[in-house]
CSV table of C-alpha atoms and ligand atoms in Angstrom, one decimal:
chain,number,residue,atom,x,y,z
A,28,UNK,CA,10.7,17.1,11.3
A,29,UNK,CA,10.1,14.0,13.5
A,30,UNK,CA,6.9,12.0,12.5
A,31,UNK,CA,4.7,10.9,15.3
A,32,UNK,CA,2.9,7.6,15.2
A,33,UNK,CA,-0.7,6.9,15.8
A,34,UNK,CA,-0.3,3.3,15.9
A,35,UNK,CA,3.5,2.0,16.7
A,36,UNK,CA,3.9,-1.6,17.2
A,37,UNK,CA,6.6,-3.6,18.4
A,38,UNK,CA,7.3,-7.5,17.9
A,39,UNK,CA,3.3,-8.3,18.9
A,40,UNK,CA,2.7,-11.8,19.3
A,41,UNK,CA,-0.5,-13.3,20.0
A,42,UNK,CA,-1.3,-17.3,20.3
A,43,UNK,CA,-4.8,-19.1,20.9
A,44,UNK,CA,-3.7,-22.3,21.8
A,45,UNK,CA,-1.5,-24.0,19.3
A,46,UNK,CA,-2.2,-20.9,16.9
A,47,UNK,CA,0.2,-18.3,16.4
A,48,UNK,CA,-1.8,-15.5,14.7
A,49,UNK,CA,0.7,-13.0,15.4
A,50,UNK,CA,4.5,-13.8,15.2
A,51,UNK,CA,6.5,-10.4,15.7
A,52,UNK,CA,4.5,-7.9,14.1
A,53,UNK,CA,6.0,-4.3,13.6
A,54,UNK,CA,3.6,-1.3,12.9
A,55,UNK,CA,4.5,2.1,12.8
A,56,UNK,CA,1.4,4.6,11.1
A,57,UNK,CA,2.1,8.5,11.3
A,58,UNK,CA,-0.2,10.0,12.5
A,59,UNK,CA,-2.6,11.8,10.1
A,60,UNK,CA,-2.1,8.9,7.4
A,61,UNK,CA,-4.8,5.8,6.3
A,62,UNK,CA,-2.7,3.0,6.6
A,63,UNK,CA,-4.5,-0.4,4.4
A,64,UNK,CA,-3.6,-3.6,6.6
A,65,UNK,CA,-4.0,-6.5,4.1
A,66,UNK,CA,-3.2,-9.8,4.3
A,67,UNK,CA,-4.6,-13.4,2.7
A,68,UNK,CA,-7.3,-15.0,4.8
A,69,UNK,CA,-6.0,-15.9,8.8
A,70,UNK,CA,-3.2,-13.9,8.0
A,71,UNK,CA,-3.6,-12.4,11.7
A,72,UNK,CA,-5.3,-8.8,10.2
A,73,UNK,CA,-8.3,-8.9,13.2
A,74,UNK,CA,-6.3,-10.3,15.6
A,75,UNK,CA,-4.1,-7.0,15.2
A,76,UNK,CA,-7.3,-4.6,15.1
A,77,UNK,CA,-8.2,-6.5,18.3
A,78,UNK,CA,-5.1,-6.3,20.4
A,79,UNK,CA,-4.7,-2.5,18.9
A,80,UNK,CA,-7.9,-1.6,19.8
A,81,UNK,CA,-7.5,-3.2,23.5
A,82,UNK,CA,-9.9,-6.3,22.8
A,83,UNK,CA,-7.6,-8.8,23.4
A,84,UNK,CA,-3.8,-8.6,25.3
A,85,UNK,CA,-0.6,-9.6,23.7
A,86,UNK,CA,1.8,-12.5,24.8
A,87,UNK,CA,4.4,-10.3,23.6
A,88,UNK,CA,5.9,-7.1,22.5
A,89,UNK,CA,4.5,-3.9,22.8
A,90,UNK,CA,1.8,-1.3,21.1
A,91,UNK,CA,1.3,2.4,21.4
A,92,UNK,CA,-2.3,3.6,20.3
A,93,UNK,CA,-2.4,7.2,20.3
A,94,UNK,CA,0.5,7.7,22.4
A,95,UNK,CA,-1.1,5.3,24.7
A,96,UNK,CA,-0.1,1.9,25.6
A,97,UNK,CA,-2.5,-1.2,24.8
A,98,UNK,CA,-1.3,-3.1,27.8
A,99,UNK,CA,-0.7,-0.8,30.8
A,100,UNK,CA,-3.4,2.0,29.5
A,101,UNK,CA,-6.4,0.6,27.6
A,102,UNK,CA,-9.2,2.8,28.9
A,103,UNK,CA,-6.4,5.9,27.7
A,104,UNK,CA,-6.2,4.5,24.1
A,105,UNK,CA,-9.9,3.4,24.3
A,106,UNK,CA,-10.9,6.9,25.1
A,107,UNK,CA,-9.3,8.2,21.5
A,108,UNK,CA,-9.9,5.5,19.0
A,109,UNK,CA,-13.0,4.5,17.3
A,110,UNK,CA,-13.4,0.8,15.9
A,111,UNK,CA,-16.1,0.1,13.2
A,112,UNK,CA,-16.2,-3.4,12.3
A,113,UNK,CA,-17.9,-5.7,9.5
A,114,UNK,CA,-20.7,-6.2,11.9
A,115,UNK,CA,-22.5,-3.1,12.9
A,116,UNK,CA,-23.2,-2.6,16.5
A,117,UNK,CA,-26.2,-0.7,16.0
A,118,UNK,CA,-29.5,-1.3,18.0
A,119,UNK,CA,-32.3,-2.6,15.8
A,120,UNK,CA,-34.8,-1.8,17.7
A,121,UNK,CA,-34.3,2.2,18.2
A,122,UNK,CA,-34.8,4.4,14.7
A,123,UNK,CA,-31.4,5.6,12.8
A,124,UNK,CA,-32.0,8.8,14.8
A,125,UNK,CA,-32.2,7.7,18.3
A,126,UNK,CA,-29.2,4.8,17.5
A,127,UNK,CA,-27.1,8.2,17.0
A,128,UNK,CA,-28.5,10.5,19.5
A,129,UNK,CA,-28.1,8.2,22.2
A,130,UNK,CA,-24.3,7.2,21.3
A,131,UNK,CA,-23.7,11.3,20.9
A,132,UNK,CA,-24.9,11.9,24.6
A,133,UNK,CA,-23.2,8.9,25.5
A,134,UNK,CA,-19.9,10.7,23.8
A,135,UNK,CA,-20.8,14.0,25.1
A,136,UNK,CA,-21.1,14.5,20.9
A,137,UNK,CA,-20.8,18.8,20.0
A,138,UNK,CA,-24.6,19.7,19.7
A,139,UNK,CA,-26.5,18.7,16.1
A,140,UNK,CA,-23.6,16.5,15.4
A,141,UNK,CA,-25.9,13.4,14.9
A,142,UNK,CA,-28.4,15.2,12.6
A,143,UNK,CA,-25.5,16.0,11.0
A,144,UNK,CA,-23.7,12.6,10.1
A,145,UNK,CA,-27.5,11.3,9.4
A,146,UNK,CA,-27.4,13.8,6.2
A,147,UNK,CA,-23.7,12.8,5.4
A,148,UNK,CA,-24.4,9.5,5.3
A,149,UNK,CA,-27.7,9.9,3.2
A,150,UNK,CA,-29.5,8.3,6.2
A,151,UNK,CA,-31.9,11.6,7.2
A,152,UNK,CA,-34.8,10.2,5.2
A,153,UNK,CA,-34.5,6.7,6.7
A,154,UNK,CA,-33.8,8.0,10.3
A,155,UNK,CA,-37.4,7.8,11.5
A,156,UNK,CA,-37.4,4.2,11.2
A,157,UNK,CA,-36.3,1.1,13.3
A,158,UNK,CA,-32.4,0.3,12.0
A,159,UNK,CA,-33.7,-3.1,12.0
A,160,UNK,CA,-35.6,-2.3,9.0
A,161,UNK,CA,-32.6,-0.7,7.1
A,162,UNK,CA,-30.6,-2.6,4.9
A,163,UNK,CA,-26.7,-4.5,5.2
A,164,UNK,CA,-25.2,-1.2,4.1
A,165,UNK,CA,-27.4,1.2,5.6
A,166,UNK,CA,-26.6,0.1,8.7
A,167,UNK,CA,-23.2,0.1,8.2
A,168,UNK,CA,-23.0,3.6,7.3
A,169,UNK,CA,-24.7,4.4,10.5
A,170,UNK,CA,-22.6,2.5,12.7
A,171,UNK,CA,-19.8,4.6,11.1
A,172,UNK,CA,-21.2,7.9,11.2
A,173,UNK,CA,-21.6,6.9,15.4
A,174,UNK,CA,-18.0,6.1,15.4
A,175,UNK,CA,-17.3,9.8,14.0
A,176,UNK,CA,-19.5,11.7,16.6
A,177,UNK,CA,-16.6,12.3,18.6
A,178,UNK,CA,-13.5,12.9,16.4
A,179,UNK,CA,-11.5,10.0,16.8
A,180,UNK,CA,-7.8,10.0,16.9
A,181,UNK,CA,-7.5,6.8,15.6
A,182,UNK,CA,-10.4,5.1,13.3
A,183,UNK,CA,-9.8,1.2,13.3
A,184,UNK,CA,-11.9,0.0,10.5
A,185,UNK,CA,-12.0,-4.0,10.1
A,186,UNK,CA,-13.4,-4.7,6.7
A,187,UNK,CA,-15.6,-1.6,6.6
A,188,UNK,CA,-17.4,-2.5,3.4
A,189,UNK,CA,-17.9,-6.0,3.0
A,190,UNK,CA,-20.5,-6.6,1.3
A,191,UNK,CA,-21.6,-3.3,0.5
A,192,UNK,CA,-22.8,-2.3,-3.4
A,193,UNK,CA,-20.2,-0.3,-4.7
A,194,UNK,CA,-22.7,2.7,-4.6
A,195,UNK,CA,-22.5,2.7,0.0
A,196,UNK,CA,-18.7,1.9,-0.7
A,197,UNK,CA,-18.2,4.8,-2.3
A,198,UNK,CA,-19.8,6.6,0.7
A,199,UNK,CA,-17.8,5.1,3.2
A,200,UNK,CA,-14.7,5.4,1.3
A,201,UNK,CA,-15.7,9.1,1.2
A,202,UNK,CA,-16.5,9.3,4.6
A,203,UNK,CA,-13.0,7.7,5.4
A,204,UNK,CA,-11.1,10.4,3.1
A,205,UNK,CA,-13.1,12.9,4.8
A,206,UNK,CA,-11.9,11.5,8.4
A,207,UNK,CA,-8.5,11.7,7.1
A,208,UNK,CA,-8.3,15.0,6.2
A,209,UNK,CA,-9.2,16.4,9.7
A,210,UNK,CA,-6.6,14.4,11.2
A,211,UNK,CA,-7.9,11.5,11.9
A,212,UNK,CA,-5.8,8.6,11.3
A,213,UNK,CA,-7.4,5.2,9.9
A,214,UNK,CA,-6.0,1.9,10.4
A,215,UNK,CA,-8.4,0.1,7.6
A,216,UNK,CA,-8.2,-4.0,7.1
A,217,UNK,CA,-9.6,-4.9,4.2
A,218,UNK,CA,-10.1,-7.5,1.4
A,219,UNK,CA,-10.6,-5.2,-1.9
A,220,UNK,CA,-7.5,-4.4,-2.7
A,221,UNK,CA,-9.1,-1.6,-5.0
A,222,UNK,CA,-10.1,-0.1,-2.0
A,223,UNK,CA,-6.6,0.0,-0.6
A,224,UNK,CA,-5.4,1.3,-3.4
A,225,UNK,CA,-8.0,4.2,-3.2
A,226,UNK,CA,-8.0,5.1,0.3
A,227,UNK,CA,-4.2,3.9,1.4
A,228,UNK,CA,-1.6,6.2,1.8
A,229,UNK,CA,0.7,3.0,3.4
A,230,UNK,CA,0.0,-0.3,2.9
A,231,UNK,CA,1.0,-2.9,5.0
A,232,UNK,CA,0.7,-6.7,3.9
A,233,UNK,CA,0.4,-9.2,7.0
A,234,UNK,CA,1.1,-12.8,6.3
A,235,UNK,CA,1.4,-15.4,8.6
A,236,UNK,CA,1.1,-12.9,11.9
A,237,UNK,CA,4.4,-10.7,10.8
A,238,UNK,CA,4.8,-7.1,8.1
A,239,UNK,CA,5.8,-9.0,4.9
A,240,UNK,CA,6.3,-6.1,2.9
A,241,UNK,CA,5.0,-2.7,3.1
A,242,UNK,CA,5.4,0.8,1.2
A,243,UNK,CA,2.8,2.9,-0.6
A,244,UNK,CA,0.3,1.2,-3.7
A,245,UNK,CA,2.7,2.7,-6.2
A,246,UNK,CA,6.0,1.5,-4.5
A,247,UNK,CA,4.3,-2.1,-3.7
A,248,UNK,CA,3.3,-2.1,-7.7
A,249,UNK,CA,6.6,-1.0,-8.5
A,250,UNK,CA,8.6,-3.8,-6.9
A,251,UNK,CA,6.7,-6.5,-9.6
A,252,UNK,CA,7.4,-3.9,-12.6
A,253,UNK,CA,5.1,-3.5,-16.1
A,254,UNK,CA,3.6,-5.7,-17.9
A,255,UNK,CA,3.9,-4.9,-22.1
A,256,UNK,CA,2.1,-6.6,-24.1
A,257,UNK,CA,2.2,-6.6,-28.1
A,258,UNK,CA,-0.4,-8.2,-30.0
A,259,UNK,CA,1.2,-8.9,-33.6
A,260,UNK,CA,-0.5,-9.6,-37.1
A,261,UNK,CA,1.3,-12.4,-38.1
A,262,UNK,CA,1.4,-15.0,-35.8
A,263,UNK,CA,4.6,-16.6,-37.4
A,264,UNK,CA,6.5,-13.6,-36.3
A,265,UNK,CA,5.7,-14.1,-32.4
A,266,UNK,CA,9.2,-15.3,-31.8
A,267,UNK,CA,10.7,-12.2,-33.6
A,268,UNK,CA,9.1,-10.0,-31.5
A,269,UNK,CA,9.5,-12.0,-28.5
A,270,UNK,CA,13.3,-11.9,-28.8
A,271,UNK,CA,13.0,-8.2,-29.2
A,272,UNK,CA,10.7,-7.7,-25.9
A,273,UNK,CA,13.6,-10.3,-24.3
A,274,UNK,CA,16.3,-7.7,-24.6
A,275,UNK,CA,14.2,-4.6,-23.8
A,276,UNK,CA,12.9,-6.0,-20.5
A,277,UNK,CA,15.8,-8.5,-19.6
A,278,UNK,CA,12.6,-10.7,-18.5
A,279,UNK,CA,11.6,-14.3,-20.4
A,280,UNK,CA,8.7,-13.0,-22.3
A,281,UNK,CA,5.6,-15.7,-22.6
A,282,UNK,CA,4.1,-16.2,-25.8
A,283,UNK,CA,0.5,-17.2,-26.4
A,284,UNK,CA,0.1,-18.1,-29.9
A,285,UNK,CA,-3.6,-18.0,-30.1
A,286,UNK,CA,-4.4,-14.4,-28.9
A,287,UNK,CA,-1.4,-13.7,-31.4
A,288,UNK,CA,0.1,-12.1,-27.9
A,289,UNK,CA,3.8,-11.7,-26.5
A,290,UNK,CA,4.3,-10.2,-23.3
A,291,UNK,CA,7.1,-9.9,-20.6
A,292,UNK,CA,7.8,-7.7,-17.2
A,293,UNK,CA,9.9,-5.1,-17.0
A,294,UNK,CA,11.0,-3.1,-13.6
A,295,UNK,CA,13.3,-0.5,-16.2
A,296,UNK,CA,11.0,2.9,-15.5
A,297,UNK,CA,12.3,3.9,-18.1
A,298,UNK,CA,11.6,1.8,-21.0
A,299,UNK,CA,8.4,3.0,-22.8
A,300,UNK,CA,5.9,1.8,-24.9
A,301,UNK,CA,6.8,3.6,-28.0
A,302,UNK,CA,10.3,2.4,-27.9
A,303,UNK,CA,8.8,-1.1,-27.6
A,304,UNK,CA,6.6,-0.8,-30.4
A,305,UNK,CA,9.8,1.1,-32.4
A,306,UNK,CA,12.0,-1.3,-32.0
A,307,UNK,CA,9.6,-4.5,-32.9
A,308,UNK,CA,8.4,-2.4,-35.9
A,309,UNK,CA,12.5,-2.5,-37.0
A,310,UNK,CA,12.5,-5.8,-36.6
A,311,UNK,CA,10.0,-6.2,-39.3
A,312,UNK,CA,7.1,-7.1,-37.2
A,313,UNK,CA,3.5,-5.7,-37.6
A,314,UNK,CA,1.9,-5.0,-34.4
A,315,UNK,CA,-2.0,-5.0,-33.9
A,316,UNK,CA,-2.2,-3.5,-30.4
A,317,UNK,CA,0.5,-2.9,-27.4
A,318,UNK,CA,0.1,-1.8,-23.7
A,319,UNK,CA,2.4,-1.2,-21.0
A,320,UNK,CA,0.8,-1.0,-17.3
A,321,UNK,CA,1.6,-1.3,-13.9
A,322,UNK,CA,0.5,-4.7,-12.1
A,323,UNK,CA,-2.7,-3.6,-10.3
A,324,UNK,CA,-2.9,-4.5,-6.5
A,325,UNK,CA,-4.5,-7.7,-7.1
A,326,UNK,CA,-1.8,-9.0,-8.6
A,327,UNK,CA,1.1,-7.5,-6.4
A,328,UNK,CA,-0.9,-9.2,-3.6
A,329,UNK,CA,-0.9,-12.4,-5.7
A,330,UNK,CA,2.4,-12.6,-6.2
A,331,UNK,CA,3.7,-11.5,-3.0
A,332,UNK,CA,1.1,-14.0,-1.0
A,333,UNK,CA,2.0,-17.0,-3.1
A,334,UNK,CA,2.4,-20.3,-1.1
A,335,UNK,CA,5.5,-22.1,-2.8
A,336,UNK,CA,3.6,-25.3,-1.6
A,337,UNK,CA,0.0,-24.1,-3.4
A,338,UNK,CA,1.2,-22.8,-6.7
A,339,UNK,CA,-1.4,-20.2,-7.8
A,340,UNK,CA,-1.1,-19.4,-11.4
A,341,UNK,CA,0.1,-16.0,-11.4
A,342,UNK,CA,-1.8,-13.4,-13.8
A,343,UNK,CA,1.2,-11.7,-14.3
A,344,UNK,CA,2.7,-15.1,-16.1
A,345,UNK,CA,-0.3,-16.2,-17.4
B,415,ATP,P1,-9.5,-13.2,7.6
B,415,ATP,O1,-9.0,-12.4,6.4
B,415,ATP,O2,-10.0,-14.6,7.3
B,415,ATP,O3,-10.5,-12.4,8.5
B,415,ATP,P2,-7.4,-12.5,9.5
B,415,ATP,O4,-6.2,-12.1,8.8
B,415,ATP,O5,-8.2,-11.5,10.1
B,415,ATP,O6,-8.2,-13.5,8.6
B,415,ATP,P3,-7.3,-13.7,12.1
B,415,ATP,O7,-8.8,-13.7,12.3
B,415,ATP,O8,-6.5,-12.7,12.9
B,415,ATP,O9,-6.9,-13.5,10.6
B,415,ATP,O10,-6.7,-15.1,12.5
B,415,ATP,C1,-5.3,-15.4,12.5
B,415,ATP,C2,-5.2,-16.9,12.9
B,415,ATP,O11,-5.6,-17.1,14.2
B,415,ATP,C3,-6.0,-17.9,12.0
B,415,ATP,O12,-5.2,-19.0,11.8
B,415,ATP,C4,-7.2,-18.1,12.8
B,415,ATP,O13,-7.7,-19.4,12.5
B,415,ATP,C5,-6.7,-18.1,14.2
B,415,ATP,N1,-7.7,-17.6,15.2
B,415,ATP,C6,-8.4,-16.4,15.1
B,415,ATP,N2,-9.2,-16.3,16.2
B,415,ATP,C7,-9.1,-17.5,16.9
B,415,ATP,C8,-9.7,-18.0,18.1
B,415,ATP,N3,-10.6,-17.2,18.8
B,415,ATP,N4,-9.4,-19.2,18.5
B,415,ATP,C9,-8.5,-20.0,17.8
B,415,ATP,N5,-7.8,-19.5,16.7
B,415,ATP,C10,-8.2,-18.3,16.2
């Protein structure tokens, strides 16, 4: 089966005077999928969502949105994306309702569609009023439920829930896995990394305008291993067991004498934790407490941001 892209990118490049924000940057998203851009801060992430989405041209190379080129056919790809940004492009001055029903006759929107998002998106009791009057993340969730009147092809959303109380997150991220489901694909930018992790089926990590690495949250944790951990009774025996952890993981374990603590990484799937614990125990240690775990995104986008020049302690040394 051949996969067909929503978004395919090719060597972009975009410069604002002496600025390169984008230096070659490859992008391919099947179609169907919610691909997580992320990236450390000017890493190039909007500059991408705006030369996808048509807003600004390339200097270089070449993008496909939708099977349409961003370049030679911008009303084409214009005509089957959607792009819902950090700041929401509703009018304040028109209710929740009429912000909707005018975008839906604008879209030529299927009939009751607007009445329908306003419930989705828990705004049907507040649609009477002015959308000034609504809050950040009541607004927000409007100005995505007009980008779904039409069903997009492709969903560009640039930090959709900064900001937000993790109680509207969790609507838009539902809204998002909703949009997903009936096809839609979602190019998402975004700085929670626990949000990428939820919604991402592909994960691509921009830094300095190029793909640094890219696979899904498990194969990006992956490539940094586990972390064990073995909290011991006797803190004269750290050494012991941190000759013990040494072997099993092949890694330098770090000790921290106070918290009694010896951990190490490991990328062996298939060392487990009771084998660690097992194998300490023979050595004649007592162990209070031991965990094994994945690095969670935050820290695979730690390590694999770090500036050699701007050493940030990493938590997965630490
Ligand atoms: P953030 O996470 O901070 O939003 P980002 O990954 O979205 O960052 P961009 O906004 O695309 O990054 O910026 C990429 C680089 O281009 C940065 O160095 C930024 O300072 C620069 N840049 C962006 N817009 C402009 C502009 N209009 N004029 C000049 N430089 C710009």
């Amino acid at each position: 089966m051949t996969t067909t892209y929503a978004v395919l990118s090719e060597g972009l490049s975009k410069r604002y005077g002496e600025v390169s924000a984008l230096r070659g940057l490859d992008l391919a998203v099947p179609e169907g999928t919610v691909c997580g851009v992320l990236g450390p801060n000017g890493a190039g992430k909007t500059t991408a969502v705006r030369v996808l989405t048509t807003l600004l041209r390339p200097d270089a190379g070449s993008a496909r949105v939708a099977g349409r080129d961003v370049v030679r056919d911008p009303a084409g790809v214009r005509e089957r994306i959607a792009v819902t940004g950090q700041y929401a492009s509703v009018d304040g001055d028109l209710t929740g309702a009429e912000n909707l029903r005018l975008f839906a006759g604008l879209l030529r929107a299927p009939r009751g569609r607007a009445d329908e998002l306003l419930e989705r998106f828990g705004l049907t009791e507040a649609a009477g009023r002015p959308a000034r009057t609504y809050s950040g993340g009541m607004r927000r969730r409007l100005d995505l439920a007009a980008s779904l009147l039409v069903r997009p092809r492709v969903l560009f959303l640039d930090e959709p829930t900064t900001g937000l109380d993790p109680h509207s997150r969790g609507e838009i991220w539902d809204a998002v896995r909703e949009s997903a489901s009936q096809g839609t694909t979602v190019l998402l930018t975004t700085q929670y990394l626990e949000e990428a992790d939820q919604l991402a089926d592909d994960i691509v990590l921009i830094d300095g305008g190029r793909a640094a690495h890219r696979g899904t949250p498990s194969e990006l944790k992956a490539m940094l291993g586990s972390r064990a951990e073995v909290v011991v009774a006797d803190p004269a025996l750290l050494h012991a067991a941190a000759a013990v952890l040494d072997q099993l993981t092949g890694s330098v374990p770090t000790l921290d004498a106070e918290r009694r603590t010896v951990g190490a990484v490991t990328t062996d799937i298939t060392l487990t934790l009771p084998r660690i614990v097992r194998e300490i125990d023979a050595a004649g240690v007592h162990i209070v407490d031991a965990t094994l775990r994945p690095p969670t995104l935050d820290e695979v986008f730690l390590r694999l941001t770090e500036r050699p020049d701007a050493p940030t302690p990493s938590p997965l040394r630490s």
